[in-house]
CSV table of C-alpha atoms in Angstrom, one decimal:
chain,number,residue,atom,x,y,z
A,1,MET,CA,84.2,118.7,78.7
A,2,ILE,CA,87.4,119.8,76.4
A,3,ILE,CA,88.9,116.3,78.1
A,4,THR,CA,86.2,114.4,76.8
A,5,VAL,CA,85.9,115.3,73.7
A,6,GLY,CA,89.8,115.0,72.8
A,7,GLN,CA,89.6,111.2,74.9
A,8,VAL,CA,85.9,110.3,73.1
A,9,LEU,CA,87.5,112.2,69.6
A,10,PHE,CA,90.7,111.0,69.6
A,11,GLY,CA,90.0,107.6,70.6
A,12,TYR,CA,87.4,107.6,67.3
A,13,LEU,CA,90.3,108.6,65.5
A,14,LEU,CA,92.5,105.5,66.1
A,15,ALA,CA,89.4,103.6,66.0
A,16,LEU,CA,88.8,104.5,62.0
A,17,LEU,CA,92.9,103.7,62.0
A,18,TYR,CA,92.6,100.0,63.5
A,19,ASN,CA,89.6,99.1,60.8
A,20,PHE,CA,90.4,100.7,58.1
A,21,PHE,CA,94.1,101.4,57.5
A,22,LEU,CA,96.5,98.9,59.9
A,23,LYS,CA,94.5,96.4,59.3
A,24,ARG,CA,97.1,92.9,60.2
A,25,ALA,CA,99.5,95.5,62.0
A,26,SER,CA,96.4,96.3,64.4
A,27,GLY,CA,97.3,95.1,67.0
A,28,ILE,CA,100.7,95.3,67.8
A,29,ILE,CA,99.4,99.4,67.7
A,30,ARG,CA,96.6,99.3,69.9
A,31,THR,CA,98.6,97.3,72.8
A,32,LEU,CA,101.6,99.9,72.3
A,33,VAL,CA,98.0,102.8,72.8
A,34,PHE,CA,96.5,101.0,75.0
A,35,PHE,CA,99.6,101.0,77.3
A,36,PRO,CA,99.4,104.3,78.7
A,37,VAL,CA,95.8,102.2,80.8
A,38,VAL,CA,97.5,100.0,83.0
A,39,LEU,CA,100.4,102.5,83.6
A,40,PRO,CA,100.5,103.1,87.1
A,41,THR,CA,98.7,107.7,87.9
A,42,VAL,CA,101.0,107.7,90.2
A,43,ALA,CA,103.6,107.2,87.3
A,44,VAL,CA,102.7,108.7,84.5
A,45,ALA,CA,101.7,112.3,86.6
A,46,LEU,CA,105.3,111.9,87.6
A,47,LEU,CA,106.6,112.1,84.0
A,48,PHE,CA,104.0,114.4,82.6
A,49,GLN,CA,105.7,116.2,86.2
A,50,LYS,CA,108.8,115.6,84.4
A,51,LEU,CA,108.2,116.5,80.7
A,52,PHE,CA,107.0,120.1,81.8
A,53,GLU,CA,108.4,120.7,84.1
A,54,PHE,CA,109.7,124.6,85.0
A,55,ALA,CA,111.8,125.1,87.8
A,56,PRO,CA,114.9,124.2,89.3
A,57,GLN,CA,115.4,122.5,86.0
A,58,THR,CA,114.3,123.0,82.5
A,59,GLY,CA,111.7,119.9,81.2
A,60,LEU,CA,112.1,118.6,78.0
A,61,VAL,CA,108.6,120.8,76.6
A,62,ASN,CA,110.6,123.8,77.1
A,63,SER,CA,113.7,123.3,76.3
A,64,ILE,CA,111.6,122.5,72.7
A,65,LEU,CA,110.1,125.9,73.5
A,66,ASN,CA,114.0,127.2,74.5
A,67,ALA,CA,114.8,125.3,70.8
A,68,PHE,CA,112.4,127.7,68.4
A,69,GLY,CA,113.2,131.1,70.8
A,70,LEU,CA,110.5,130.6,72.6
A,71,HIS,CA,110.6,131.5,76.9
A,72,SER,CA,110.2,128.5,79.0
A,73,VAL,CA,106.1,128.5,80.5
A,74,ASP,CA,105.8,127.4,84.0
A,75,TRP,CA,103.3,124.8,83.5
A,76,PHE,CA,101.8,124.3,86.9
A,77,GLY,CA,102.3,127.7,88.2
A,78,THR,CA,98.8,128.9,86.4
A,79,ALA,CA,95.5,127.6,86.4
A,80,GLY,CA,95.3,127.8,82.9
A,81,HIS,CA,98.2,126.0,81.6
A,82,ALA,CA,98.0,124.0,84.7
A,83,PHE,CA,94.7,122.7,82.9
A,84,ILE,CA,95.8,122.1,79.4
A,85,VAL,CA,98.4,119.9,81.6
A,86,ILE,CA,96.4,117.1,82.8
A,87,ALA,CA,94.1,117.6,80.0
A,88,LEU,CA,97.0,116.1,78.3
A,89,LEU,CA,97.6,113.4,80.9
A,90,ASP,CA,94.3,112.8,80.7
A,91,ILE,CA,93.9,112.1,77.1
A,92,TRP,CA,96.9,110.3,76.1
A,93,ARG,CA,96.2,108.3,78.5
A,94,SER,CA,92.2,107.1,77.9
A,95,MET,CA,92.2,107.3,74.5
A,96,GLY,CA,93.8,104.4,74.1
A,97,PHE,CA,91.1,102.6,76.1
A,98,TYR,CA,89.0,104.1,73.5
A,99,GLY,CA,90.0,103.1,70.3
A,100,VAL,CA,90.1,99.5,71.6
A,101,LEU,CA,86.8,100.1,73.2
A,102,LEU,CA,85.1,102.7,69.9
A,103,TYR,CA,87.5,99.9,67.4
A,104,THR,CA,85.0,96.7,69.2
A,105,GLY,CA,81.8,99.4,67.2
A,106,LEU,CA,83.4,98.9,64.1
A,107,LEU,CA,84.0,95.6,63.6
A,108,ASP,CA,80.2,95.2,64.4
A,109,ILE,CA,79.8,97.3,61.0
A,110,PRO,CA,78.6,94.5,58.6
A,111,ASP,CA,81.1,94.1,55.2
A,112,ASP,CA,78.3,93.4,53.5
A,113,ILE,CA,76.9,97.3,54.0
A,114,LEU,CA,80.2,98.5,53.5
A,115,GLU,CA,81.2,97.3,50.0
A,116,SER,CA,77.5,98.1,49.2
A,117,ALA,CA,78.2,101.8,50.2
A,118,ARG,CA,81.7,101.8,48.3
A,119,LEU,CA,80.6,100.6,45.1
A,120,ASP,CA,77.5,103.3,45.0
A,121,GLY,CA,80.9,105.4,45.3
A,122,ALA,CA,80.8,106.8,49.0
A,123,SER,CA,84.8,106.4,50.2
A,124,GLY,CA,87.2,108.8,52.5
A,125,ILE,CA,85.1,111.0,54.4
A,126,ARG,CA,81.3,110.2,52.9
A,127,LEU,CA,81.9,106.6,54.2
A,128,VAL,CA,82.6,107.0,57.2
A,129,ARG,CA,79.9,110.1,58.3
A,130,HIS,CA,77.3,109.0,56.0
A,131,ILE,CA,77.7,105.1,56.8
A,132,VAL,CA,80.2,104.5,59.5
A,133,PHE,CA,79.3,107.5,61.3
A,134,PRO,CA,75.6,106.4,62.5
A,135,LEU,CA,76.0,103.1,62.7
A,136,SER,CA,78.9,103.1,65.3
A,137,LEU,CA,76.3,105.7,67.5
A,138,PRO,CA,75.3,103.0,70.0
A,139,VAL,CA,79.1,102.7,70.7
A,140,LEU,CA,80.0,106.0,70.6
A,141,VAL,CA,77.2,106.7,73.0
A,142,SER,CA,78.6,104.7,76.1
A,143,SER,CA,82.5,106.2,75.5
A,144,LEU,CA,80.3,109.8,75.1
A,145,ILE,CA,79.2,108.4,79.1
A,146,PHE,CA,82.0,106.5,80.1
A,147,SER,CA,84.4,109.4,79.7
A,148,ILE,CA,82.0,112.1,81.2
A,149,ASN,CA,81.6,110.2,84.1
A,150,GLY,CA,84.9,109.3,83.9
A,151,THR,CA,86.0,112.6,83.8
A,152,LEU,CA,83.8,114.1,86.8
A,153,LYS,CA,85.0,111.7,88.9
A,154,VAL,CA,88.9,111.5,88.7
A,155,PHE,CA,91.1,112.5,91.2
A,156,ASP,CA,94.1,110.0,91.4
A,157,SER,CA,95.6,111.7,88.4
A,158,ILE,CA,95.2,115.8,89.3
A,159,TYR,CA,95.9,114.7,93.2
A,160,ALA,CA,99.0,113.0,92.2
A,161,LEU,CA,99.8,115.7,89.3
A,162,THR,CA,98.7,119.6,90.5
A,163,GLY,CA,97.3,118.1,94.1
A,164,GLY,CA,94.1,121.2,93.3
A,165,GLY,CA,96.8,123.8,92.6
A,166,PRO,CA,98.4,126.4,91.9
A,167,GLY,CA,95.7,127.1,95.2
A,168,THR,CA,91.7,125.3,94.7
A,169,SER,CA,92.3,126.6,90.3
A,170,THR,CA,92.6,122.3,89.3
A,171,THR,CA,90.1,121.0,92.0
A,172,PRO,CA,87.8,119.0,91.0
A,173,LEU,CA,84.5,118.0,93.6
A,174,THR,CA,86.6,114.4,94.3
A,175,LEU,CA,89.4,115.9,95.4
A,176,TYR,CA,87.5,118.3,97.0
A,177,MET,CA,85.1,115.9,99.1
A,178,TYR,CA,89.1,114.5,99.7
A,179,SER,CA,89.9,117.2,101.5
A,180,THR,CA,86.8,118.4,103.0
A,181,SER,CA,86.1,114.9,104.7
A,182,PHE,CA,89.6,114.0,105.9
A,183,ALA,CA,91.8,117.1,106.3
A,184,GLY,CA,89.0,118.8,108.0
A,185,GLY,CA,86.8,116.9,109.4
A,186,GLN,CA,83.8,117.5,107.6
A,187,TYR,CA,82.3,113.9,107.5
A,188,GLY,CA,78.6,115.4,107.4
A,189,TYR,CA,79.7,118.6,104.0
A,190,GLY,CA,82.3,115.6,102.8
A,191,ALA,CA,79.5,113.0,102.5
A,192,THR,CA,77.2,115.5,100.9
A,193,VAL,CA,79.6,116.6,98.0
A,194,ALA,CA,79.8,112.7,97.6
A,195,LEU,CA,76.3,112.7,97.0
A,196,LEU,CA,75.7,115.7,94.8
A,197,LEU,CA,78.2,114.0,92.6
A,198,THR,CA,76.4,110.8,92.0
A,199,ILE,CA,73.6,112.7,91.0
A,200,MET,CA,75.6,114.8,88.3
A,201,CYS,CA,76.8,111.7,86.4
A,202,LEU,CA,73.6,110.1,87.0
A,203,ILE,CA,72.0,113.1,85.3
A,204,VAL,CA,74.5,113.8,82.9
A,205,THR,CA,73.7,109.5,81.6
A,206,ALA,CA,70.4,110.8,81.4
A,207,PHE,CA,70.5,113.3,79.4
A,208,ILE,CA,72.4,111.1,77.7
A,209,LEU,CA,70.8,108.2,76.9
A,210,ARG,CA,67.4,110.4,76.5
A,211,GLY,CA,68.3,112.6,73.4
A,212,THR,CA,70.2,109.7,71.6
A,213,ARG,CA,66.8,108.2,72.5
A,214,SER,CA,64.7,110.9,70.9
A,215,ASP,CA,67.6,111.3,67.9
A,216,ALA,CA,66.8,107.7,67.0
A,217,VAL,CA,63.0,108.2,67.5
A,218,LYS,CA,63.2,111.1,64.6
A,219,ASP,CA,65.0,108.7,62.8
């Protein structure tokens, strides 16, 4: 849930930045922010391993902590710290994609509606809250569905970054399915886990769509 909120929230903030502040220069920024999306997952995971390294060498993050008089943190030694690194990796890598996706939704908002709202005194946060946000809700729902399903099906980033450790504290269903099926040879049990994961994705998608449709009917 934290990863989903982070991906969509930062993506939406980027979309607002592209549409209302950067204007013509947004193309260059969109390309730079989108770049992590096309990077190989293993390369990104190795980058984060080096950034948060505790031993035998001190990574950049721990070096910054030491510079401020704080102790180094074993980021991959405890479940809580390892989850923070995983969340940062997934949010950083995906927010460019959601920024572009939500930006296309903002482009569909008619300019005359925005101009009318500005003439009526709406600006800044009020404009976003009362005009932009409601009109961009459909693409926000799509982003939520993409993000939640992607989080439920995450495999490569965790496998390359922590391997599910320490212990099994960061092992998602996908990695558990892989280890059960191919490492443990329990293919039937692994198929059951895969089926459960598919049902979970369908339930989450149906729940979100039903919730948004109910809100639309009430409005």
